[in-house]
mmCIF file of C-alpha atoms in Angstrom:
data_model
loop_
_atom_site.group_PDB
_atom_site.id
_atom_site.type_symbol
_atom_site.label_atom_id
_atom_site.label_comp_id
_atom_site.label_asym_id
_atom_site.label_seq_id
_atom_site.Cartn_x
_atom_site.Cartn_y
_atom_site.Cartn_z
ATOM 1 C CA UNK A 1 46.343 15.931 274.157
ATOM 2 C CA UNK A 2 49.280 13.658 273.874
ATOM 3 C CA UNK A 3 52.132 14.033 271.163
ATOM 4 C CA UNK A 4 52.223 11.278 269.075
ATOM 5 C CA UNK A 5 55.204 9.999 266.820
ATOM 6 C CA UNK A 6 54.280 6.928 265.261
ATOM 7 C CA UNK A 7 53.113 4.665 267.908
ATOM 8 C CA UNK A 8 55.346 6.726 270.622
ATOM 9 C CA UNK A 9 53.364 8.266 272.885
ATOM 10 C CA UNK A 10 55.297 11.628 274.620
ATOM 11 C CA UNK A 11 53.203 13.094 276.945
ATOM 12 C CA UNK A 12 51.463 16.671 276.562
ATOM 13 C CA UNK A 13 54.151 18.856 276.122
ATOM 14 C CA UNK A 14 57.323 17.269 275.876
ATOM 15 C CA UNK A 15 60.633 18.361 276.549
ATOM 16 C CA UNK A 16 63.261 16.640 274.341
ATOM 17 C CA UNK A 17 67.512 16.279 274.848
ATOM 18 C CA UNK A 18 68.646 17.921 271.506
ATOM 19 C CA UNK A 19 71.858 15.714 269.864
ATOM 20 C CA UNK A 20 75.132 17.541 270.580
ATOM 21 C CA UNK A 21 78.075 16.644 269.471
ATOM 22 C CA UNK A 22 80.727 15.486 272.227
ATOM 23 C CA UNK A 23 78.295 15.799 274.465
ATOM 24 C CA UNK A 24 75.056 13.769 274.225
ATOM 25 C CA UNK A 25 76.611 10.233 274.965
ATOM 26 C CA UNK A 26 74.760 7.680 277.017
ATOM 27 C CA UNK A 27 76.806 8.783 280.461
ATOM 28 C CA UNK A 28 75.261 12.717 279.402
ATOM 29 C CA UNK A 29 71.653 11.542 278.368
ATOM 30 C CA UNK A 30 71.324 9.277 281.684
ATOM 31 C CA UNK A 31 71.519 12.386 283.719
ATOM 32 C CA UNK A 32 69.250 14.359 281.734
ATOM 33 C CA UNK A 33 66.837 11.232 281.896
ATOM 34 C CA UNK A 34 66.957 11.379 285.800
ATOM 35 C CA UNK A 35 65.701 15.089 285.596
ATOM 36 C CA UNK A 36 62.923 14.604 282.865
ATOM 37 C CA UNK A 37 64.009 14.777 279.251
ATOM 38 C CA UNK A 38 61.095 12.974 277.556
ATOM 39 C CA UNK A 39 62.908 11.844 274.773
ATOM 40 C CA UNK A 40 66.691 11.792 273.624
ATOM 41 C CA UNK A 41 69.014 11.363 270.742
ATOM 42 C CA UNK A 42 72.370 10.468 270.540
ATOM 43 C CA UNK A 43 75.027 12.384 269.118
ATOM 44 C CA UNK A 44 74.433 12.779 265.247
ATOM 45 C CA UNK A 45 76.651 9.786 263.508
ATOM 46 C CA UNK A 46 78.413 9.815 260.347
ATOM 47 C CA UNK A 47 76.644 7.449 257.678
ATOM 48 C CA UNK A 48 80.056 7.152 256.372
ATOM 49 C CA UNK A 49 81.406 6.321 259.235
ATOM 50 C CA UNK A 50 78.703 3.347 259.937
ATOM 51 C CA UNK A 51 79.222 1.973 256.343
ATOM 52 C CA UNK A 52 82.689 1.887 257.244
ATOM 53 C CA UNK A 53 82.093 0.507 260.537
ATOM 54 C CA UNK A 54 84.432 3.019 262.025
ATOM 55 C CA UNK A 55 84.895 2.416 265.206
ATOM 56 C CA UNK A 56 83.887 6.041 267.044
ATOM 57 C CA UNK A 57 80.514 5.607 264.959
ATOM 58 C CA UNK A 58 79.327 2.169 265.575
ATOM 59 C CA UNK A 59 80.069 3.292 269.431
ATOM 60 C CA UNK A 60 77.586 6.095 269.326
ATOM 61 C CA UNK A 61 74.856 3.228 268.343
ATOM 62 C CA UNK A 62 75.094 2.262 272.380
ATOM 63 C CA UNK A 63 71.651 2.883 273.874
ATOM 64 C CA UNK A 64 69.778 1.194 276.859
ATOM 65 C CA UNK A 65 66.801 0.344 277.728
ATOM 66 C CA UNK A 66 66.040 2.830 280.579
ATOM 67 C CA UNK A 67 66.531 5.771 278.410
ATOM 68 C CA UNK A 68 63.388 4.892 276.272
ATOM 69 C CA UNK A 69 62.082 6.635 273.724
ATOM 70 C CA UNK A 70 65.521 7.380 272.300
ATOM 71 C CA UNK A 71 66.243 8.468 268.245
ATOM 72 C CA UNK A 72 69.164 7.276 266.389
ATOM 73 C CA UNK A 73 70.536 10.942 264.693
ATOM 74 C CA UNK A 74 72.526 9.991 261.001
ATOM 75 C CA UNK A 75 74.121 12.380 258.455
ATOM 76 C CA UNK A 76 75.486 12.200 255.221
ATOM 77 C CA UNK A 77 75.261 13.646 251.883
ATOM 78 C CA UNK A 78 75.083 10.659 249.789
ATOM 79 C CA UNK A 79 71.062 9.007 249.344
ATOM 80 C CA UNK A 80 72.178 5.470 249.208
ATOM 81 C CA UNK A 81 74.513 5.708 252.001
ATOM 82 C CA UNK A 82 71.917 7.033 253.849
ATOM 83 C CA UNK A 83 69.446 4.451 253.272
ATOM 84 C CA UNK A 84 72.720 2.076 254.238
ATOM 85 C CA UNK A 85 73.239 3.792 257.457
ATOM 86 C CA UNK A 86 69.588 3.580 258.199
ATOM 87 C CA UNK A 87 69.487 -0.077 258.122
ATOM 88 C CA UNK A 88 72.844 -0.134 260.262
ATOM 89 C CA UNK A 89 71.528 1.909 262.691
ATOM 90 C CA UNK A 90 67.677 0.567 262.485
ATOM 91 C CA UNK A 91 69.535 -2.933 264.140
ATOM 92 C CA UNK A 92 71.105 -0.904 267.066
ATOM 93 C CA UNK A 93 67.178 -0.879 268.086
ATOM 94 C CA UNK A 94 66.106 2.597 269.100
ATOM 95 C CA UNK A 95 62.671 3.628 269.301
ATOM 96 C CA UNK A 96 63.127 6.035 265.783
ATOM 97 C CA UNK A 97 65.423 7.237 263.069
ATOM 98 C CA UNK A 98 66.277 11.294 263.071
ATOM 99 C CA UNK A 99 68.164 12.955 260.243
ATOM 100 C CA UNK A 100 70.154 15.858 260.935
ATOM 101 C CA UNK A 101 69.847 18.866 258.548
ATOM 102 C CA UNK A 102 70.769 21.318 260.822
ATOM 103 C CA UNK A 103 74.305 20.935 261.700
ATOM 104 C CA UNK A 104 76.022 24.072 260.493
ATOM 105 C CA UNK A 105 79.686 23.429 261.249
ATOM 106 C CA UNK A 106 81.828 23.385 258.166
ATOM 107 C CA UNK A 107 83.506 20.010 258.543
ATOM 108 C CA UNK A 108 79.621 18.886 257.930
ATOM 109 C CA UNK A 109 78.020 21.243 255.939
ATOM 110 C CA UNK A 110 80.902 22.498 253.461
ATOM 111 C CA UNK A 111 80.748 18.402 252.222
ATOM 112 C CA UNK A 112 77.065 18.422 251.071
ATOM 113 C CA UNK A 113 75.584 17.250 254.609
ATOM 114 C CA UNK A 114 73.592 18.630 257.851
ATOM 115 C CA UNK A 115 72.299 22.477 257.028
ATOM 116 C CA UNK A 116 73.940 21.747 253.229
ATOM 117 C CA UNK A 117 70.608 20.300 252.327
ATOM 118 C CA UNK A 118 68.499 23.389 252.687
ATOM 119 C CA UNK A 119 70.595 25.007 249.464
ATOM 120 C CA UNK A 120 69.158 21.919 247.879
ATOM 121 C CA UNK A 121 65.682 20.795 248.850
ATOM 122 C CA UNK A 122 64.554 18.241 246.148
ATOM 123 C CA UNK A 123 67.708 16.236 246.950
ATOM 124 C CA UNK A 124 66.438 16.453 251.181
ATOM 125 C CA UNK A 125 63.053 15.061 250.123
ATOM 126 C CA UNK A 126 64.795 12.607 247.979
ATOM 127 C CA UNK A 127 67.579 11.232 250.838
ATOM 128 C CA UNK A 128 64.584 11.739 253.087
ATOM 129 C CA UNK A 129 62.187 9.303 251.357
ATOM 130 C CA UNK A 130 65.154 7.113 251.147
ATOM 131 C CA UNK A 131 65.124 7.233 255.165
ATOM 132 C CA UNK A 132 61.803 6.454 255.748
ATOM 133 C CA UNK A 133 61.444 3.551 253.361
ATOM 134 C CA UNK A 134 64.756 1.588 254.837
ATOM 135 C CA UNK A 135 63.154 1.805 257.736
ATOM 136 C CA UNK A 136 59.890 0.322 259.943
ATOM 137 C CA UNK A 137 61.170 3.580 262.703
ATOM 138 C CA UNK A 138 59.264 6.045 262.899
ATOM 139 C CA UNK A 139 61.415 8.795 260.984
ATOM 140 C CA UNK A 140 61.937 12.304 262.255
ATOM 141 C CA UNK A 141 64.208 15.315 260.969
ATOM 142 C CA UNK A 142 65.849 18.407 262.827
ATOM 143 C CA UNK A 143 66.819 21.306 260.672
ATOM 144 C CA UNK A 144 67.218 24.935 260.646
ATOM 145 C CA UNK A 145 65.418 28.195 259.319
ATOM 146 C CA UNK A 146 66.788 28.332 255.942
ATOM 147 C CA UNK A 147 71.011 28.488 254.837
ATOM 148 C CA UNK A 148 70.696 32.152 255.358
ATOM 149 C CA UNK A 149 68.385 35.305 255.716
ATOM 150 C CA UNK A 150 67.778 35.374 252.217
ATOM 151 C CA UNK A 151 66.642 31.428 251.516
ATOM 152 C CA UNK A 152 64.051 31.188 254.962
ATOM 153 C CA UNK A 153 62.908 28.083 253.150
ATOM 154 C CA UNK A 154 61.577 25.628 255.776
ATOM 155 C CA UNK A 155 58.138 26.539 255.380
ATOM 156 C CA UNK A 156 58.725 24.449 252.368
ATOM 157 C CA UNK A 157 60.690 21.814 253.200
ATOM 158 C CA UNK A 158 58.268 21.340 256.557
ATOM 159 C CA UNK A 159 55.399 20.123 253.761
ATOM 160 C CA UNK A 160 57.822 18.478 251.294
ATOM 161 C CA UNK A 161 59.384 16.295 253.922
ATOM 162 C CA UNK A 162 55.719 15.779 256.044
ATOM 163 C CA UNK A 163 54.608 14.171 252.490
ATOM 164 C CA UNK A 164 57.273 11.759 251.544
ATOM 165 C CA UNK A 165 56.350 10.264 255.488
ATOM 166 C CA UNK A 166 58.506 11.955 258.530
ATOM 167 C CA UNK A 167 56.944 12.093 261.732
ATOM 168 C CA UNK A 168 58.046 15.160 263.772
ATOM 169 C CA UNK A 169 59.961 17.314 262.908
ATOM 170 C CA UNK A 170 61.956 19.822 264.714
ATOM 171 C CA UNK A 171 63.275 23.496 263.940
ATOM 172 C CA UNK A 172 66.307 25.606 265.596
ATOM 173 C CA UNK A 173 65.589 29.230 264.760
ATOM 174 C CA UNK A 174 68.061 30.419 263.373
ATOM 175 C CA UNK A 175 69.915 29.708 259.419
ATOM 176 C CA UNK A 176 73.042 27.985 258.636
ATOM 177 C CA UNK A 177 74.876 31.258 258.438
ATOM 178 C CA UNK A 178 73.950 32.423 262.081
ATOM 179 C CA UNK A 179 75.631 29.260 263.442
ATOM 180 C CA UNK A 180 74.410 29.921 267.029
ATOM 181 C CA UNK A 181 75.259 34.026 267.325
ATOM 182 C CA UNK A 182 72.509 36.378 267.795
ATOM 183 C CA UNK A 183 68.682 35.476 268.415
ATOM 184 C CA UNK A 184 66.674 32.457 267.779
ATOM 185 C CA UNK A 185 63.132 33.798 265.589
ATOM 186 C CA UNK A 186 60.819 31.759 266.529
ATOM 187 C CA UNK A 187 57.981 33.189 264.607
ATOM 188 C CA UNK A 188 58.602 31.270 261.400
ATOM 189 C CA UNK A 189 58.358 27.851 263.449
ATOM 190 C CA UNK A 190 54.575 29.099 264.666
ATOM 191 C CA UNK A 191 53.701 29.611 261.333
ATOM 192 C CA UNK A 192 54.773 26.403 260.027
ATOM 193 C CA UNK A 193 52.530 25.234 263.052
ATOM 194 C CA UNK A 194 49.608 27.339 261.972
ATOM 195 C CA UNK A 195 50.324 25.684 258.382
ATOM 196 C CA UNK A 196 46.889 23.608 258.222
ATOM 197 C CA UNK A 197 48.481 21.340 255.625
ATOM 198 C CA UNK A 198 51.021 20.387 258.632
ATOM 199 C CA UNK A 199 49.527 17.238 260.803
ATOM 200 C CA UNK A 200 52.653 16.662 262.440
ATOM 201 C CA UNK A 201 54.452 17.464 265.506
ATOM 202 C CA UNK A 202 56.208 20.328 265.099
ATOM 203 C CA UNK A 203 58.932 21.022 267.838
ATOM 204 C CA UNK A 204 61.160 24.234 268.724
ATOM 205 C CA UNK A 205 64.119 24.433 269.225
ATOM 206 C CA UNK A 206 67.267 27.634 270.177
ATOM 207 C CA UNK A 207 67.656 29.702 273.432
ATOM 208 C CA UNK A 208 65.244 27.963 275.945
ATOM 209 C CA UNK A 209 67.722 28.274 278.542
ATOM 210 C CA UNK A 210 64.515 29.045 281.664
ATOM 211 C CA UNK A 211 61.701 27.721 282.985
ATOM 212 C CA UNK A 212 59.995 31.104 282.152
ATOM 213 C CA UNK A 213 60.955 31.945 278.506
ATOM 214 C CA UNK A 214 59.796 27.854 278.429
ATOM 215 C CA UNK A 215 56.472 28.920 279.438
ATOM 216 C CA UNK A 216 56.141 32.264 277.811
ATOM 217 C CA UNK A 217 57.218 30.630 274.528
ATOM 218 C CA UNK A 218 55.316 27.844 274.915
ATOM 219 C CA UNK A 219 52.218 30.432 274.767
ATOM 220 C CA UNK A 220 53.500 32.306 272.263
ATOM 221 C CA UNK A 221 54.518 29.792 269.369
ATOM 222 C CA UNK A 222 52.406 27.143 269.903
ATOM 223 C CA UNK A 223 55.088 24.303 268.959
ATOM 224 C CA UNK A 224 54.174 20.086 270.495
ATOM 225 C CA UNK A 225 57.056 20.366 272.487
ATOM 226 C CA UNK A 226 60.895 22.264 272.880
ATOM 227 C CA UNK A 227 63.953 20.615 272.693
ATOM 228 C CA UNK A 228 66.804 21.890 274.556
ATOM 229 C CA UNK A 229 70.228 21.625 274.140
ATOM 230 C CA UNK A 230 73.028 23.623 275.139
ATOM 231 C CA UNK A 231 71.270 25.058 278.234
ATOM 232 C CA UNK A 232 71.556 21.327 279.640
ATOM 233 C CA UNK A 233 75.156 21.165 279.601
ATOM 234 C CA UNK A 234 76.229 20.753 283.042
ATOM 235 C CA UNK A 235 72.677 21.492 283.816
ATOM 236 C CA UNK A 236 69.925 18.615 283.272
ATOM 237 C CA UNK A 237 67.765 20.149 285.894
ATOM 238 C CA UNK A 238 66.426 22.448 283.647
ATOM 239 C CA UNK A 239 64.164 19.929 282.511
ATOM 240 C CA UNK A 240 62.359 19.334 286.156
ATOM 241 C CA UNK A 241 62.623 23.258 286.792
ATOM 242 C CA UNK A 242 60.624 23.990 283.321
ATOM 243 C CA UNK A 243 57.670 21.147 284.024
ATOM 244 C CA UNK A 244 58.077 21.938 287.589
ATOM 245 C CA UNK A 245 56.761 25.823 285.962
ATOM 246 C CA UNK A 246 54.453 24.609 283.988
ATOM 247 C CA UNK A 247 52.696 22.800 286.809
ATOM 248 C CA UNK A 248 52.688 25.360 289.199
ATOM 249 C CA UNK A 249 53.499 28.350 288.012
ATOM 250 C CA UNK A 250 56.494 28.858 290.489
ATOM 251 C CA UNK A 251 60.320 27.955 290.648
ATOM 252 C CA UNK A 252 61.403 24.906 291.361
ATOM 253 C CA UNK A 253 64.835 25.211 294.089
ATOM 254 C CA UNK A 254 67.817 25.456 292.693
ATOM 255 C CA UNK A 255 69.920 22.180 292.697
ATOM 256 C CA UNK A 256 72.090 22.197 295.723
ATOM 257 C CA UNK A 257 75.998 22.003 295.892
ATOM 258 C CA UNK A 258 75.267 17.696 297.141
ATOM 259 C CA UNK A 259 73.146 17.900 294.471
ATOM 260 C CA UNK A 260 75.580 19.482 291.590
ATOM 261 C CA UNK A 261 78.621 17.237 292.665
ATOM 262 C CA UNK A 262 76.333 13.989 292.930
ATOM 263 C CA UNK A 263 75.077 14.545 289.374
ATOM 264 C CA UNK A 264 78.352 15.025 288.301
ATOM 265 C CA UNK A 265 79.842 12.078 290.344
ATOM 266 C CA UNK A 266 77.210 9.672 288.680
ATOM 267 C CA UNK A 267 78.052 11.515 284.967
ATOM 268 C CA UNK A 268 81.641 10.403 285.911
ATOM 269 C CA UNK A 269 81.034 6.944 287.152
ATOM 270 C CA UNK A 270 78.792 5.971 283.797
ATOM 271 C CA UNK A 271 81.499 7.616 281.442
ATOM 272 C CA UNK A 272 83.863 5.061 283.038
ATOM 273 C CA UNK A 273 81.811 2.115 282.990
ATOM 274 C CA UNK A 274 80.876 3.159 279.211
ATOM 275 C CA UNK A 275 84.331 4.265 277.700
ATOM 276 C CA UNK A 276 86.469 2.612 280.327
ATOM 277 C CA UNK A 277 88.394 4.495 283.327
ATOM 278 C CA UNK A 278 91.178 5.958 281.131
ATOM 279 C CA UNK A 279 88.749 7.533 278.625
ATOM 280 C CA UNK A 280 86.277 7.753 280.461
ATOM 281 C CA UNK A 281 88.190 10.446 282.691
ATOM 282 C CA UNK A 282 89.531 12.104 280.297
ATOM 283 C CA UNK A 283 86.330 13.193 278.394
ATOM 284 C CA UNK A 284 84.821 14.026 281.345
ATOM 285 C CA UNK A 285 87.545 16.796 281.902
ATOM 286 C CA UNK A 286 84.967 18.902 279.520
ATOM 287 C CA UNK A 287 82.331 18.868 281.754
ATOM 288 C CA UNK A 288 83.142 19.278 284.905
ATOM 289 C CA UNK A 289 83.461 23.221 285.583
ATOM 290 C CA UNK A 290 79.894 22.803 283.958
ATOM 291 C CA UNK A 291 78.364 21.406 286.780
ATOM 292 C CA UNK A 292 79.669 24.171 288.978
ATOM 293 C CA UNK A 293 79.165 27.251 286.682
ATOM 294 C CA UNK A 294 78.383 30.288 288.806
ATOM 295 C CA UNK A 295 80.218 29.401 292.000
ATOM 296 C CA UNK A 296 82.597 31.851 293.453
ATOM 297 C CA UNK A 297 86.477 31.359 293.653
ATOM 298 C CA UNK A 298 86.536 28.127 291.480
ATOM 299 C CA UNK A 299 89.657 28.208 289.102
ATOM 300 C CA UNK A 300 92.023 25.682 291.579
ATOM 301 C CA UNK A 301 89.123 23.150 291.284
ATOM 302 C CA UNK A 302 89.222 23.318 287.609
ATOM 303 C CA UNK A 303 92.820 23.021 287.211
ATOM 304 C CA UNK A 304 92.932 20.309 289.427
ATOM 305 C CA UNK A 305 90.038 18.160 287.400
ATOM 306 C CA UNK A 306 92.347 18.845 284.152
ATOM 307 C CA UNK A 307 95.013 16.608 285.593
ATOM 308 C CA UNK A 308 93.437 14.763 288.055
ATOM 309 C CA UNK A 309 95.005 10.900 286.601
ATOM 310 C CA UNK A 310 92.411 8.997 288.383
ATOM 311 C CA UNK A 311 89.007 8.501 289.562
ATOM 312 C CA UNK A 312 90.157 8.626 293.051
ATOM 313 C CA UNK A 313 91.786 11.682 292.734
ATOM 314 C CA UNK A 314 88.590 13.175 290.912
ATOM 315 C CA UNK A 315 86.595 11.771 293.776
ATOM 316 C CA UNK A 316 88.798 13.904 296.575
ATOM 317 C CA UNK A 317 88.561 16.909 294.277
ATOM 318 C CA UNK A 318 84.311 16.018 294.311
ATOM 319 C CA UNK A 319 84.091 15.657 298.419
ATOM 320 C CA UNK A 320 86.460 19.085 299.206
ATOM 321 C CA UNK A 321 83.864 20.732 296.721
ATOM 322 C CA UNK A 322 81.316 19.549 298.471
ATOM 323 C CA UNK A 323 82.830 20.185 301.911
ATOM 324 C CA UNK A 324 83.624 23.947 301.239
ATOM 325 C CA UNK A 325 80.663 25.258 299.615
ATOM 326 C CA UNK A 326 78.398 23.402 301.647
ATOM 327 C CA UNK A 327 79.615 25.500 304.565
ATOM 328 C CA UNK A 328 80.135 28.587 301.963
ATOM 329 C CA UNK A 329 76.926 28.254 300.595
ATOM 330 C CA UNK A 330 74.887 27.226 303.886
#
């Protein structure tokens, strides 16, 4: 059966782009959209910000058409800025609203927004139902186990929020005071998808980082769909190589060194033609050892991307990486 949000129609199992922060811009999601993410978000966005109409956050409105179905991620901890920031953002035209109560870094949730919420749960449902009514999106939320071992309260908040309208939602398994150290629990996401009150997708989300523990997982928790985040980074084929598993039952290839450096070349070339050449180098200085992780002996490539001034002299650093381990590797 097909996973449904609203009138968006995501295949049988789908495998979504999580929103990261400094990472999941539109040069990021294209690439991840060329190896199979179903569906994407941007980078979460300050509702602040949009009311504001700082610059930085009216940028991360930018989506296109070709990476369809894409969600619109906002944050805050004020309701009626929210509901604000919703109708901002509902103009950009994405496909559906998200609302991040996951985010656990302290610049976010140390001012009453992202993970904050699950210390206070009637005031979630409240911004929540705020949310859905400024909007005709469907309206979906990501959040987190609970704000610590002690308060495992999404159980809760799955029904609370599935009532006042959402359409998905999606869990990382772990609290607000794990950050991302030690192991994802997954368990308390299958029984929120055993709940038979809960009619909506549920989706999971923390460590999928193979096409294996994909498939295993997928068995054993029983979630709609995964979404996958930091295992991407410098890595988008992990969506192929996980439905290429599913299919078959076997490993896809690896991605080969043309392969890694082509990805990243195109990653390159979009951040420039979205942020312009002299940003648009210089934020791609954080991803490109990515792209290469593993590979033997490569410390004078990465110094040489850090002050490489130009995209021709990224470009010569690109084709000797490709020359070398193309032989190395052969």
């Amino acid at each position: 059966m097909s996973v449904q949000i609203g009138n968006i129609d995501l295949g049988e199992f789908p495998l979504l782009l999580a929103p990261m922060e400094d990472v999941s811009d539109p040069p990021f999601r294209y690439v991840c959209k060329q190896n199979g993410a179903d569906m994407m978000y941007t980078e979460f966005i300050s509702s602040e910000g949009l009311i504001r109409d700082a610059a930085k956050s009216r940028q991360k409105l930018d989506i296109f058409e070709y990476e369809r179905p894409i969600g619109i991620q906002i944050f805050g901890s004020d309701i009626d800025h929210m509901r604000e920031a919703t109708e901002i953002a509902t103009l950009a035209g994405p496909d559906l609203m998200d609302i991040n109560y996951g985010c656990p870094v302290k610049q976010v949730a140390c001012r009453g927004a992202g993970a904050s919420l699950l210390q206070d749960i009637d005031k979630m449902v409240a911004m929540t139902k705020a949310v859905v009514e400024a909007t005709h999106l469907p309206v979906t939320v990501k959040t987190r186990l609970g704000w610590d071992d002690n308060t495992k309260n999404v159980y809760e908040v799955a029904e609370r929020l599935q009532d006042v309208g959402i359409k998905a939602l999606t869990i990382h398994g772990r609290t607000r005071a794990q950050m991302y150290k030690g192991v994802a629990d997954w368990a308390l996401i299958r029984d929120i998808k055993k709940n038979p009150r809960i009619k909506i997708p549920i989706f999971g989300n923390g460590d999928i980082d193979s096409p294996e523990k994909a498939a295993a997982w997928r068995m054993e928790y029983e979630v709609d769909g995964m979404m996958i985040g930091r295992a991407a980074i410098g890595y988008p084929w992990i969506f192929r190589e996980i439905k290429h598993y599913f299919k078959t039952g076997e490993y896809l290839d690896k991605p080969t060194i043309a392969e890694r450096v082509g990805a990243c070349r195109t990653h390159l070339y979009k951040s420039i033609e979205w942020k312009g050449p002299k940003t648009g180098i210089f934020e791609m200085r954080r991803h490109y050892s990515n792209y290469f992780k593993g590979i033997d002996h490569f410390k004078e490539f990465r110094m040489r991307f850090v002050t490489a001034p130009d995209l021709e002299a990224v470009d010569q650093i690109l084709a000797e990486i490709e020359e070398k381990y193309s032989v190395e590797l052969a």
